[in-house]
PDB file of C-alpha atoms and ligand atoms in Angstrom:
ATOM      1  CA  UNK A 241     -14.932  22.136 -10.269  1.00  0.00           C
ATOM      2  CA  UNK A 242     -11.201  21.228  -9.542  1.00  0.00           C
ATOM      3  CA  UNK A 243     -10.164  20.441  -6.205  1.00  0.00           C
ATOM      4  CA  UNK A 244      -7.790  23.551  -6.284  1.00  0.00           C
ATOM      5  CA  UNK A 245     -10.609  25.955  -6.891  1.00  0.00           C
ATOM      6  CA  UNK A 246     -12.302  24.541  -3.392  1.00  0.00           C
ATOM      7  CA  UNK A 247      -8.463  24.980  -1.728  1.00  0.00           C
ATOM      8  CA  UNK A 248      -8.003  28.348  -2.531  1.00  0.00           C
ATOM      9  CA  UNK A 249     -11.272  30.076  -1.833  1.00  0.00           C
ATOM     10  CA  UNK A 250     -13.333  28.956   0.764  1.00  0.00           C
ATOM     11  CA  UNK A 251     -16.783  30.479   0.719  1.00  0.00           C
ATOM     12  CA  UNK A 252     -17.692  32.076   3.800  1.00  0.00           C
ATOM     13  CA  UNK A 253     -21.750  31.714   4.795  1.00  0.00           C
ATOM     14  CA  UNK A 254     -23.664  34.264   6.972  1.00  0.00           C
ATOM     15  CA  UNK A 255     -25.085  32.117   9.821  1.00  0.00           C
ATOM     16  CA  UNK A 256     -22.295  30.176  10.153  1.00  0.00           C
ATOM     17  CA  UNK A 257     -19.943  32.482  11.961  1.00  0.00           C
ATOM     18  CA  UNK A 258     -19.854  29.838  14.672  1.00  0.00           C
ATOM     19  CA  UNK A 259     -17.962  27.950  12.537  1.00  0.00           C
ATOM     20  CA  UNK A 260     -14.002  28.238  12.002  1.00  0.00           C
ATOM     21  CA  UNK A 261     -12.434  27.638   8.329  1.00  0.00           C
ATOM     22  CA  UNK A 262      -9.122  26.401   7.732  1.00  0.00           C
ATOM     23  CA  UNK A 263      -7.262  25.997   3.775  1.00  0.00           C
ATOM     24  CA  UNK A 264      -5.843  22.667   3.340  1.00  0.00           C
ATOM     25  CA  UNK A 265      -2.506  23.890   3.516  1.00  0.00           C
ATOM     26  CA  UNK A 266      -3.074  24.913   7.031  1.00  0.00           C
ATOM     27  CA  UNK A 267      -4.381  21.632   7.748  1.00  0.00           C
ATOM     28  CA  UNK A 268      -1.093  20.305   6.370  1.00  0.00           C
ATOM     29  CA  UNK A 269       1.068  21.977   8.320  1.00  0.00           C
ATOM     30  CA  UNK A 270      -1.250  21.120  11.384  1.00  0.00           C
ATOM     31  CA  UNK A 271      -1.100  17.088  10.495  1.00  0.00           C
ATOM     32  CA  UNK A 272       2.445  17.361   9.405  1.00  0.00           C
ATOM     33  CA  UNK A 273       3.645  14.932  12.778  1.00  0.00           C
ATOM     34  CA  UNK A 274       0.499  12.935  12.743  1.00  0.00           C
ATOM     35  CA  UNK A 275       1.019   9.649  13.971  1.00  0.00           C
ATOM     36  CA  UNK A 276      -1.633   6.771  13.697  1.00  0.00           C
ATOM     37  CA  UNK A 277      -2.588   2.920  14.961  1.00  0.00           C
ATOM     38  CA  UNK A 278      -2.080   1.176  12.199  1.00  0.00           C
ATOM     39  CA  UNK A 279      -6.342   0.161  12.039  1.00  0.00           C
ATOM     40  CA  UNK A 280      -6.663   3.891  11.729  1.00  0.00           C
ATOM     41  CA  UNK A 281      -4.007   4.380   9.092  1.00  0.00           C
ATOM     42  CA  UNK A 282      -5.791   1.128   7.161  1.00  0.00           C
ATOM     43  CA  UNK A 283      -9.321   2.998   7.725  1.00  0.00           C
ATOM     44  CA  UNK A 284      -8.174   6.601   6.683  1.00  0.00           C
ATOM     45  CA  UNK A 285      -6.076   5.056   3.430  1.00  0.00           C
ATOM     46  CA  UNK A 286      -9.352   3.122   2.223  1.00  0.00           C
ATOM     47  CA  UNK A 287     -12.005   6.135   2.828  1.00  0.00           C
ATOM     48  CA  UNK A 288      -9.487   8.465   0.678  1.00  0.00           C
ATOM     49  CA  UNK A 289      -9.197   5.334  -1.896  1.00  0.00           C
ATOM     50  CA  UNK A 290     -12.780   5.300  -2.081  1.00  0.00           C
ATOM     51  CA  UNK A 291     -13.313   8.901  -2.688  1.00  0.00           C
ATOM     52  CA  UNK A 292     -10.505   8.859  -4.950  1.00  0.00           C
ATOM     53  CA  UNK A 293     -13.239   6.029  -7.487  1.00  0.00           C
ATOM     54  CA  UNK A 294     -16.161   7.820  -6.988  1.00  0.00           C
ATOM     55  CA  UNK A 295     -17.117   6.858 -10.566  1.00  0.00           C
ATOM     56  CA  UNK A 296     -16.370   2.869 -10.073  1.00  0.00           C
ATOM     57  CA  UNK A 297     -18.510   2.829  -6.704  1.00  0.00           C
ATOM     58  CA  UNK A 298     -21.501   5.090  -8.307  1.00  0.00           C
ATOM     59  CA  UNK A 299     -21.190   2.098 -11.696  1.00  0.00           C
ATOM     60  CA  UNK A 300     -21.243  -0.900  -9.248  1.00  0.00           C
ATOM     61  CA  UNK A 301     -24.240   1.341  -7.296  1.00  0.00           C
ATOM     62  CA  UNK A 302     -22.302   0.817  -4.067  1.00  0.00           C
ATOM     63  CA  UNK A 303     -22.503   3.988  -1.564  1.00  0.00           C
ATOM     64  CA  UNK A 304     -19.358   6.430  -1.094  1.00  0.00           C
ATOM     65  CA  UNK A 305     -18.963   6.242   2.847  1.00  0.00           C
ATOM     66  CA  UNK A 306     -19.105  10.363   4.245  1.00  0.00           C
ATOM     67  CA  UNK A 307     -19.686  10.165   7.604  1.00  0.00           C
ATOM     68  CA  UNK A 308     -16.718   9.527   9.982  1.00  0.00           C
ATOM     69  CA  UNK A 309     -16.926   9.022  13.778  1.00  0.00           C
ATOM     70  CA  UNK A 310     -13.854   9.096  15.707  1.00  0.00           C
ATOM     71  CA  UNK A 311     -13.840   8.231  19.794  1.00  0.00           C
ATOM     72  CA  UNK A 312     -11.571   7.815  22.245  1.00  0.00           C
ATOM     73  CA  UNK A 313      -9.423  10.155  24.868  1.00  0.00           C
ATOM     74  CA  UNK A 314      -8.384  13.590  25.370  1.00  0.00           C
ATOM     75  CA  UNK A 315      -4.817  14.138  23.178  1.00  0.00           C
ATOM     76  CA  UNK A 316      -4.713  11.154  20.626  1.00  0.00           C
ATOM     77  CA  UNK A 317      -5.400  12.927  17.316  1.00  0.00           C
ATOM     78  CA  UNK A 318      -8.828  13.175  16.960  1.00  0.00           C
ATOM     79  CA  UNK A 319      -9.302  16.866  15.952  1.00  0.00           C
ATOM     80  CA  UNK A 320      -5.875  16.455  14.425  1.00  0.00           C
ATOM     81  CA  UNK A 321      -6.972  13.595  12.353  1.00  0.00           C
ATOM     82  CA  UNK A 322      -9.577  15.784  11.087  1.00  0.00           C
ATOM     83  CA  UNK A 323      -7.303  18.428   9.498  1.00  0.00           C
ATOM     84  CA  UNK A 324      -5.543  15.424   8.760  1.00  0.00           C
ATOM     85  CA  UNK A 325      -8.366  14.338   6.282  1.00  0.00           C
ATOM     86  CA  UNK A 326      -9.103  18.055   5.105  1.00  0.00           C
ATOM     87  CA  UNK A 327      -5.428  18.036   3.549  1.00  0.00           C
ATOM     88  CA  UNK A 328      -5.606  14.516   1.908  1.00  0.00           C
ATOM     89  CA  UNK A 329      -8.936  15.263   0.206  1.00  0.00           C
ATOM     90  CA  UNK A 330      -7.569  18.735  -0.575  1.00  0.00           C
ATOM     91  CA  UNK A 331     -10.667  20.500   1.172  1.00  0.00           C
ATOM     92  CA  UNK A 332     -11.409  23.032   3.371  1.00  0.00           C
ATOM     93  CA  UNK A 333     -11.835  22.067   6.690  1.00  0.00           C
ATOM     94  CA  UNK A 334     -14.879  23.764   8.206  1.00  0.00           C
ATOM     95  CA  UNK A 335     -14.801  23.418  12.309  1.00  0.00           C
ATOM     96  CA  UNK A 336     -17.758  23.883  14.702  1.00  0.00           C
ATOM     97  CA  UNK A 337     -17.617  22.801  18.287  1.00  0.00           C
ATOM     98  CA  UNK A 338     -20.874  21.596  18.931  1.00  0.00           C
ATOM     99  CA  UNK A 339     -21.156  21.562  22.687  1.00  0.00           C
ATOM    100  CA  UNK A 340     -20.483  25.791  22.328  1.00  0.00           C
ATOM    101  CA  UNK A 341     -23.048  25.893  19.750  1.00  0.00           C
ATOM    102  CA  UNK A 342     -25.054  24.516  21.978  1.00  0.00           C
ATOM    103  CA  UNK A 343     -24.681  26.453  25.055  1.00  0.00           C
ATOM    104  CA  UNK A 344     -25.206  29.530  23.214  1.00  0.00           C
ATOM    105  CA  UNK A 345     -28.436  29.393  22.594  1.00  0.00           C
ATOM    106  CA  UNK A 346     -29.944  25.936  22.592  1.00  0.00           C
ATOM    107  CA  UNK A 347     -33.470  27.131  20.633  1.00  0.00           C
ATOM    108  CA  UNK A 348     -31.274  28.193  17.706  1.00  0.00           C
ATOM    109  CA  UNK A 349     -29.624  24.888  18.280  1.00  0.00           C
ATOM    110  CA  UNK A 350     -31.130  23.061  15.611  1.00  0.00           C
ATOM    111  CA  UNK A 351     -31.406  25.792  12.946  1.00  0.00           C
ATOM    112  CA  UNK A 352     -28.022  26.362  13.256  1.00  0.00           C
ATOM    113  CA  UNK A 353     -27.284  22.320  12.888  1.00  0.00           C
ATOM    114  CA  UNK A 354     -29.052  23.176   9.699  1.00  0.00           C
ATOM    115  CA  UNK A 355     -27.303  26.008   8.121  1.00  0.00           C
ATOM    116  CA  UNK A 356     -24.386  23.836   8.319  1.00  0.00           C
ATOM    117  CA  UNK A 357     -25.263  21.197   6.867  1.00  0.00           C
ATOM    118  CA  UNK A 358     -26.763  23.503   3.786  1.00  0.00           C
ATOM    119  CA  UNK A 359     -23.446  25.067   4.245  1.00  0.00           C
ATOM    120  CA  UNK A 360     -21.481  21.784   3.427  1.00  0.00           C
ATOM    121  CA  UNK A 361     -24.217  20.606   0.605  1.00  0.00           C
ATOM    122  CA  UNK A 362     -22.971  23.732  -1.330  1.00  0.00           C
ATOM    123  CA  UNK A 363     -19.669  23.761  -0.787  1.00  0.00           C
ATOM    124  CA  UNK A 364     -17.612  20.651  -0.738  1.00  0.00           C
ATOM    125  CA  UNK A 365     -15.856  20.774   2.421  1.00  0.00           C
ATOM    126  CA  UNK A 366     -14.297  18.112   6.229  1.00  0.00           C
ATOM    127  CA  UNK A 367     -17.560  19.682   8.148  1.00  0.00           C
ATOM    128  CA  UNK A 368     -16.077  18.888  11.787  1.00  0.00           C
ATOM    129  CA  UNK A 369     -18.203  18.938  14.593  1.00  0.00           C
ATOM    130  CA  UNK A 370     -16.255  18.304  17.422  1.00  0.00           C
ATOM    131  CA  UNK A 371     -17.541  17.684  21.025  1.00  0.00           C
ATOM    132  CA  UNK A 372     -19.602  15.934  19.405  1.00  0.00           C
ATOM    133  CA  UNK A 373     -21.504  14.376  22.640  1.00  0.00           C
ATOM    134  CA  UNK A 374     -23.081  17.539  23.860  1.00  0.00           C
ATOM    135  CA  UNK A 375     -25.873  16.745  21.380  1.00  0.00           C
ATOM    136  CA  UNK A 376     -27.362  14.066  23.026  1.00  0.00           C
ATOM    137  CA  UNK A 377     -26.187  15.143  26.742  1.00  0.00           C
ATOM    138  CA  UNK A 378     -29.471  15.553  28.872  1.00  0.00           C
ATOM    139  CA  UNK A 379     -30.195  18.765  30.442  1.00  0.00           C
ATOM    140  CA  UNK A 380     -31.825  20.017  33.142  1.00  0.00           C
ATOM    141  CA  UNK A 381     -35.446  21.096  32.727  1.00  0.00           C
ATOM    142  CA  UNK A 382     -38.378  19.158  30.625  1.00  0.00           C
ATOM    143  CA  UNK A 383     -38.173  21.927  28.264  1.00  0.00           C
ATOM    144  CA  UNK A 384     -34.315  21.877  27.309  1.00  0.00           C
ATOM    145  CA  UNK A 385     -35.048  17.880  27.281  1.00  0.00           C
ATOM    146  CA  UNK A 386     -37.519  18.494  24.757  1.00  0.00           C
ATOM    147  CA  UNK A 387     -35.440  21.083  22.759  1.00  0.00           C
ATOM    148  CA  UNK A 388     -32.685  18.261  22.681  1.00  0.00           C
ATOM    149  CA  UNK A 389     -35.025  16.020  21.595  1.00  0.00           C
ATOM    150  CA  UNK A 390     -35.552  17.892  18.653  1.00  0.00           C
ATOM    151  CA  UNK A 391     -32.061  19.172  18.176  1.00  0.00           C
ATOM    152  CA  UNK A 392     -31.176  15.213  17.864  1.00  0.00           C
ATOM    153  CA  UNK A 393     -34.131  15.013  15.310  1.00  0.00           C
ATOM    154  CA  UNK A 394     -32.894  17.355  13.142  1.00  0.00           C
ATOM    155  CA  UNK A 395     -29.207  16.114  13.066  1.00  0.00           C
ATOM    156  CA  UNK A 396     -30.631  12.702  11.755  1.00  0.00           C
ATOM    157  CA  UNK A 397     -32.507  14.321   9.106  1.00  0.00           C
ATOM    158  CA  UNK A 398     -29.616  15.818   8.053  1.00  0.00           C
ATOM    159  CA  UNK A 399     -27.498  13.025   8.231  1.00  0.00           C
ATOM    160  CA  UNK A 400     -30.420  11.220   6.357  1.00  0.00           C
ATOM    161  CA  UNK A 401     -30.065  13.699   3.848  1.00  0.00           C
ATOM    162  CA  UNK A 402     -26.060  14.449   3.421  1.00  0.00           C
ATOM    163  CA  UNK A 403     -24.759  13.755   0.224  1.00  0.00           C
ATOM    164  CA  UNK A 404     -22.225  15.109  -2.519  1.00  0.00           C
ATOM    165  CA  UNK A 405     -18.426  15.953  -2.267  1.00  0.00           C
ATOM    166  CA  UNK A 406     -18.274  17.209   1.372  1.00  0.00           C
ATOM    167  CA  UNK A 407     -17.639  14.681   4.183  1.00  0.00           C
ATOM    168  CA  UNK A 408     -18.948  14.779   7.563  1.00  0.00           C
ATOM    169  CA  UNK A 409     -16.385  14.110  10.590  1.00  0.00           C
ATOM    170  CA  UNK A 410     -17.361  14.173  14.216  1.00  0.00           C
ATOM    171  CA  UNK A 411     -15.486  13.713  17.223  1.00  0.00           C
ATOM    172  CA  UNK A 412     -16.369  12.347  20.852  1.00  0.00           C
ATOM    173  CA  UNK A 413     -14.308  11.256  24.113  1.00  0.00           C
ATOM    174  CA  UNK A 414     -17.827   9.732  25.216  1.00  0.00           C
ATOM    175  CA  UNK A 415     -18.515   6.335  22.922  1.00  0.00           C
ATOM    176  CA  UNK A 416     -21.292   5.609  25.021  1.00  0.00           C
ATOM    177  CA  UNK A 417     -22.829   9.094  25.551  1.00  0.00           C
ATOM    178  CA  UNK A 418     -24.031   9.282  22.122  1.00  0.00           C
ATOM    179  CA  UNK A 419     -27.752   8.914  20.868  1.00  0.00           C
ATOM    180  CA  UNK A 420     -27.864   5.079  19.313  1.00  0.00           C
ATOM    181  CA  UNK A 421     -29.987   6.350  16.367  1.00  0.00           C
ATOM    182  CA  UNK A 422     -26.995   8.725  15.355  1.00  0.00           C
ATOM    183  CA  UNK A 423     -24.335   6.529  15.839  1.00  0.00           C
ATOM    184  CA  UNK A 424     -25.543   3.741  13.413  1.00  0.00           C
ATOM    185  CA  UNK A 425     -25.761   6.866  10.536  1.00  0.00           C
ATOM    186  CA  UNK A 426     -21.930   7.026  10.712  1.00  0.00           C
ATOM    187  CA  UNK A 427     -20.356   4.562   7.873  1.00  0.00           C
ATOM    188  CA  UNK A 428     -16.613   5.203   8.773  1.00  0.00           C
ATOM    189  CA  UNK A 429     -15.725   4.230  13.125  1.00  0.00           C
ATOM    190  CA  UNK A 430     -12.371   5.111  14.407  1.00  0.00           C
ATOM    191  CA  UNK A 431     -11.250   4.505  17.839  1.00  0.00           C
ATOM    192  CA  UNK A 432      -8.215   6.540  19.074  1.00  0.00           C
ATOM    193  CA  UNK A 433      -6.422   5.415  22.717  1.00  0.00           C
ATOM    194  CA  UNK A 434      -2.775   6.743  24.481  1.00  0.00           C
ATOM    195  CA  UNK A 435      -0.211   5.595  22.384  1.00  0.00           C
ATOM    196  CA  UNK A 436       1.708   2.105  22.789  1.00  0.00           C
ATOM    197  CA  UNK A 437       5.140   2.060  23.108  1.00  0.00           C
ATOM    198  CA  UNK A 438       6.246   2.169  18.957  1.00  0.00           C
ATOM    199  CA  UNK A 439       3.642   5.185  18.396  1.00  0.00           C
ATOM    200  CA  UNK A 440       4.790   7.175  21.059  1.00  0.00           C
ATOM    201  CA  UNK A 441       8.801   6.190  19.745  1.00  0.00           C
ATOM    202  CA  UNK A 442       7.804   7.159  16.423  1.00  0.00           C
ATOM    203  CA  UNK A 443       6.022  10.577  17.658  1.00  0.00           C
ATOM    204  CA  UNK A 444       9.082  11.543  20.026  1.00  0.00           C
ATOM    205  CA  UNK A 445      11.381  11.159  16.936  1.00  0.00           C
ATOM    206  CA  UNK A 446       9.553  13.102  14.594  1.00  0.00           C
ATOM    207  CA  UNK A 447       9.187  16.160  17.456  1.00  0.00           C
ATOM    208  CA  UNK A 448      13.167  15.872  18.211  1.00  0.00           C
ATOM    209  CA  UNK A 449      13.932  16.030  14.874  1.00  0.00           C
ATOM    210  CA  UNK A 450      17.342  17.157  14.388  1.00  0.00           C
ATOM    211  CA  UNK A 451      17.534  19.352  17.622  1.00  0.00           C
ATOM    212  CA  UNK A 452      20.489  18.629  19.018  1.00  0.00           C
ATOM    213  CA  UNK A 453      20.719  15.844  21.578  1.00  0.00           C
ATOM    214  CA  UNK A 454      22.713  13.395  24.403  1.00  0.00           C
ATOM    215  CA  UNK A 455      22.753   9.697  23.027  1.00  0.00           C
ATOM    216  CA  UNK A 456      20.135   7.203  23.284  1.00  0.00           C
ATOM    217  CA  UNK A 457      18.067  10.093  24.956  1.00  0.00           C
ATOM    218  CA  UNK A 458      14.825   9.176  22.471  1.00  0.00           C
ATOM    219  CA  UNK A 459      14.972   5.985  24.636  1.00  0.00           C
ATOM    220  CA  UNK A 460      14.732   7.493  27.644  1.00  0.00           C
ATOM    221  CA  UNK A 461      11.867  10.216  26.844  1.00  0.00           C
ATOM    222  CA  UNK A 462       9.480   7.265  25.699  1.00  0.00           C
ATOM    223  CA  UNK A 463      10.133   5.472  29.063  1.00  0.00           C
ATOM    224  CA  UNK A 464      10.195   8.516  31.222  1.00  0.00           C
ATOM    225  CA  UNK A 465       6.644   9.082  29.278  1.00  0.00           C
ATOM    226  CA  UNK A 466       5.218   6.220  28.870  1.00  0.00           C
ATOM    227  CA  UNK A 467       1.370   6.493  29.777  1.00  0.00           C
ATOM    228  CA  UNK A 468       0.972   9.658  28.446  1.00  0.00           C
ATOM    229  CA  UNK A 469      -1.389  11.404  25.528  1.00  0.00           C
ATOM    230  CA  UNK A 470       0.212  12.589  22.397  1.00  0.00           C
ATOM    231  CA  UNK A 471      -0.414  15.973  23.517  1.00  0.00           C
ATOM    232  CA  UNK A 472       1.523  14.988  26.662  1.00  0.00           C
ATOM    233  CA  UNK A 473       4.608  14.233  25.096  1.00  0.00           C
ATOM    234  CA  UNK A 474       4.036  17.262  22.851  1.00  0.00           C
ATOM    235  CA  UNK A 475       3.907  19.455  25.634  1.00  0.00           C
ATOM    236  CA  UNK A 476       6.886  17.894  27.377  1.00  0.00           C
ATOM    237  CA  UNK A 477       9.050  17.820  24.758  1.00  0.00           C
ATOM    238  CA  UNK A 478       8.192  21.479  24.104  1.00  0.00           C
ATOM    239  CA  UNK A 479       8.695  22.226  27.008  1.00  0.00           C
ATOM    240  CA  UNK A 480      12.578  20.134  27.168  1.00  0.00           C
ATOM    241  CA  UNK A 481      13.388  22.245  24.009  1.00  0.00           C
ATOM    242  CA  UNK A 482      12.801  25.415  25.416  1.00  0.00           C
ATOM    243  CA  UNK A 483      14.854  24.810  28.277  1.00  0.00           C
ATOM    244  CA  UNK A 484      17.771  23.996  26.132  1.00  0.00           C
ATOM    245  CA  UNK A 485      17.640  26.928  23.725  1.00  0.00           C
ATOM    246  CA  UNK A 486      17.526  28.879  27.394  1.00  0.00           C
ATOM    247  CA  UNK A 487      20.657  27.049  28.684  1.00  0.00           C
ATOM    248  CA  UNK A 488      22.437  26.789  24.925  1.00  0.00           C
ATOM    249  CA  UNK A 489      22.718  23.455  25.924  1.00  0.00           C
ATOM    250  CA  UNK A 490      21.309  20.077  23.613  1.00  0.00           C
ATOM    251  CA  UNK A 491      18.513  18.257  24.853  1.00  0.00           C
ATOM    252  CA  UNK A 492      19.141  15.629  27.884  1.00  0.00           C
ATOM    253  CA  UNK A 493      17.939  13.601  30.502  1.00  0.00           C
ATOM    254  CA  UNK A 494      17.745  16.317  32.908  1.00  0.00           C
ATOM    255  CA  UNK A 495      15.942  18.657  30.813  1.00  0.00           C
ATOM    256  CA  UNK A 496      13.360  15.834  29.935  1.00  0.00           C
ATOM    257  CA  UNK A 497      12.666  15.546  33.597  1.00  0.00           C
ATOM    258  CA  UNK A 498      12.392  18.950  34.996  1.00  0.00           C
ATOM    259  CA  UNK A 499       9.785  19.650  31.837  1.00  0.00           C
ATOM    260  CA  UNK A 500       7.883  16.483  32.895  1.00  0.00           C
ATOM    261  CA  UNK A 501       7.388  17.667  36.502  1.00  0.00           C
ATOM    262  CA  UNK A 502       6.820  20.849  35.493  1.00  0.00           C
ATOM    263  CA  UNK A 503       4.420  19.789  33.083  1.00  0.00           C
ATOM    264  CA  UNK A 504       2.171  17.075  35.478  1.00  0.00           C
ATOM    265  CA  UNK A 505       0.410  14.971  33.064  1.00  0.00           C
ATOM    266  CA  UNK A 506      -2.430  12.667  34.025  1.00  0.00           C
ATOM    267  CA  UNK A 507      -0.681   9.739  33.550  1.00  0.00           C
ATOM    268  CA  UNK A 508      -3.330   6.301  33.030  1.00  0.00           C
ATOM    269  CA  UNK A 509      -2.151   3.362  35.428  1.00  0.00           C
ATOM    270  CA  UNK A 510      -2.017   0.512  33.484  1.00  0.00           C
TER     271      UNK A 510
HETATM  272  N1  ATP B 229      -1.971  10.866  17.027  1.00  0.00           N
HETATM  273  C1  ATP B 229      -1.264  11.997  17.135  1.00  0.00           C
HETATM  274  N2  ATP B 229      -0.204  12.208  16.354  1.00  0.00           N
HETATM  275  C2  ATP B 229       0.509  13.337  16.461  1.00  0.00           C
HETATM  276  N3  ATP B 229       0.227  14.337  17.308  1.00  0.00           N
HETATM  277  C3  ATP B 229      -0.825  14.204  18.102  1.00  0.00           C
HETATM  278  C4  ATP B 229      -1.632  13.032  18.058  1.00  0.00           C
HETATM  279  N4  ATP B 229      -2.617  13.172  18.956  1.00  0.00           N
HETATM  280  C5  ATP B 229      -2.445  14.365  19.535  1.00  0.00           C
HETATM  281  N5  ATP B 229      -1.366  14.996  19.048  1.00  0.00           N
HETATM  282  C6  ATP B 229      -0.880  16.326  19.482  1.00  0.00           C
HETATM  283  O1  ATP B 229      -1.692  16.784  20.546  1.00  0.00           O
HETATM  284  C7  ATP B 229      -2.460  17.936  20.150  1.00  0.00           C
HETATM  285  C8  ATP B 229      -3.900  17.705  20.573  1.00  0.00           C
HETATM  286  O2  ATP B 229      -4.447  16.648  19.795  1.00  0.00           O
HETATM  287  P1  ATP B 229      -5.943  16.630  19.310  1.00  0.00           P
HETATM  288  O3  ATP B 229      -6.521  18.007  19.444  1.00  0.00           O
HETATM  289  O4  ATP B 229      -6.042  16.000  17.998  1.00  0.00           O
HETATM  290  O5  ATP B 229      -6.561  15.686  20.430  1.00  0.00           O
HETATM  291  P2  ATP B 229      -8.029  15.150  20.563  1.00  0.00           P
HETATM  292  O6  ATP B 229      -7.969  13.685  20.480  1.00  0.00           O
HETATM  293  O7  ATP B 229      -8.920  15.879  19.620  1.00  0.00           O
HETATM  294  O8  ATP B 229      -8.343  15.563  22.072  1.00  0.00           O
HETATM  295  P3  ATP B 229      -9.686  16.117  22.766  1.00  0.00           P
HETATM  296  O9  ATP B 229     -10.504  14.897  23.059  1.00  0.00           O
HETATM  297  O10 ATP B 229      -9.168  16.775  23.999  1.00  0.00           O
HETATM  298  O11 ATP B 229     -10.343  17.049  21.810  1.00  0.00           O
HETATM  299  C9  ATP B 229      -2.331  18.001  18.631  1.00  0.00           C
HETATM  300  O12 ATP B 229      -2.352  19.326  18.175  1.00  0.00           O
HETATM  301  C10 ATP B 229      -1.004  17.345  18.380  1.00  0.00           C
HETATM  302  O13 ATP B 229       0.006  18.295  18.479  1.00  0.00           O
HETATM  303 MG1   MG B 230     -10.330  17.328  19.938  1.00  0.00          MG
END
């Protein structure tokens, strides 16, 4: 099959209504300001090389990685980067958030792990399973431990077992919070963090675009945010650009400021 053909028409599965599906040209416009470190832009360019010589890999009898893990805080790209990846590879992106597939019922847990997983073996597909932690998270009585237990079980298996032209992304704030066993099944480790002072320049310019704006103000929104999450400055600017449609005015300083306190963010010390 063509990659168009899984583009256009993504196959919707009973069972799996948990799950949300997005084309690869929603992904795109989704990703369109993505900004990575430059590790991650060095990992994500060799996994899509590699999938891209599928043929040279399978004649040297070296494995195609599938399996990507990505870590780190709240608001750096990680559910981003997964759209990110659907568009690339020109597949759907199929989205389950595990920790609310958990909750719901935790005895259908693992035959819902399952039916995605069958889902995603017959229909080449990003399977995302974000919140990724709340698989191994403990719970509360000796039975739900037990049920977890299993759950886990099941997700190796199919781990074990996942193969073909569908790749499997997860995505976790807690590194350390996941199950050992699971985390050495994932071929492909990203780590995400707050931006550094070049990403978050970069990401500022590409959300002013060419809105209209006082001099050297880029320079003054990446100081005035430094410490904060993509999403953050996202917000913020947002927030700035509003302001100034409101007022007719172009963005400035002031505008900036007001939006940040208005905004709050969690800034990280240090
Ligand atoms: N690296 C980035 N490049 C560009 N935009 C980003 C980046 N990270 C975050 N954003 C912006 O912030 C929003 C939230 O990002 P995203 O959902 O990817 O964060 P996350 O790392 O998955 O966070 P969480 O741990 O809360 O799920 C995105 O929709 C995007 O607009
Ligand atoms: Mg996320």
């Amino acid at each position: 099959m063509s990659k168009m053909n899984h583009a256009n028409r993504i196959p919707r599965a009973k069972g799996i209504d948990m799950a949300a599906f997005y084309t690869p040209k929603e992904c795109k416009r989704k990703a369109q300001h993505i900004v990575f470190s430059a590790e991650n832009e060095r990992i994500v360019e060799e996994f899509i090389t590699i999938l891209d010589m599928k043929e040279k890999f399978r004649e040297h009898d070296v494995s195609i990685p599938n399996k990507v893990v990505m870590f780190g805080p709240p608001g750096t790209g990680k559910t981003l980067t997964a759209s990110y990846l659907a568009q690339r590879l020109e597949l759907p992106l199929v989205m389950v958030r595990l920790d609310a597939l958990i909750h719901s019922h935790l005895g259908e847990t693992g035959s819902n792990v399952r039916k995605l997983f069958e889902y995603a073996r017959l229909n080449p597909c990003v399977l995302f399973l974000d919140e990724f932690d709340a698989i191994g998270r403990t719970r509360e009585s000796n039975d739900e431990v037990k049920e977890m237990a299993r759950v886990v079980n099941t997700l190796l298996q199919c781990m074990d077992e996942f193969e073909g032209d569908s790749i499997l992304v997860a995505a976790t704030n807690l590194e350390t919070q996941l199950d050992h066993a699971i985390w050495r099944r994932f071929d492909t480790k990203m780590t995400y963090t707050m931006p550094d002072e070049g990403s978050r320049r970069l990401y500022i310019s590409k959300l002013v675009g060419s809105f209209e704006q006082e001099s050297r103000l880029e320079d003054y929104i990446c100081e005035r945010l430094a410490g904060c999450s993509y999403a953050d400055v996202e917000q913020i600017v947002l927030k700035a650009k509003r302001k100034a449609i409101i007022g007719s005015s172009a963005l400035h300083k002031q505008l900036i400021s007001d939006a940040y306190e208005e905004y709050r963010p969690r800034v990280m010390q240090g």
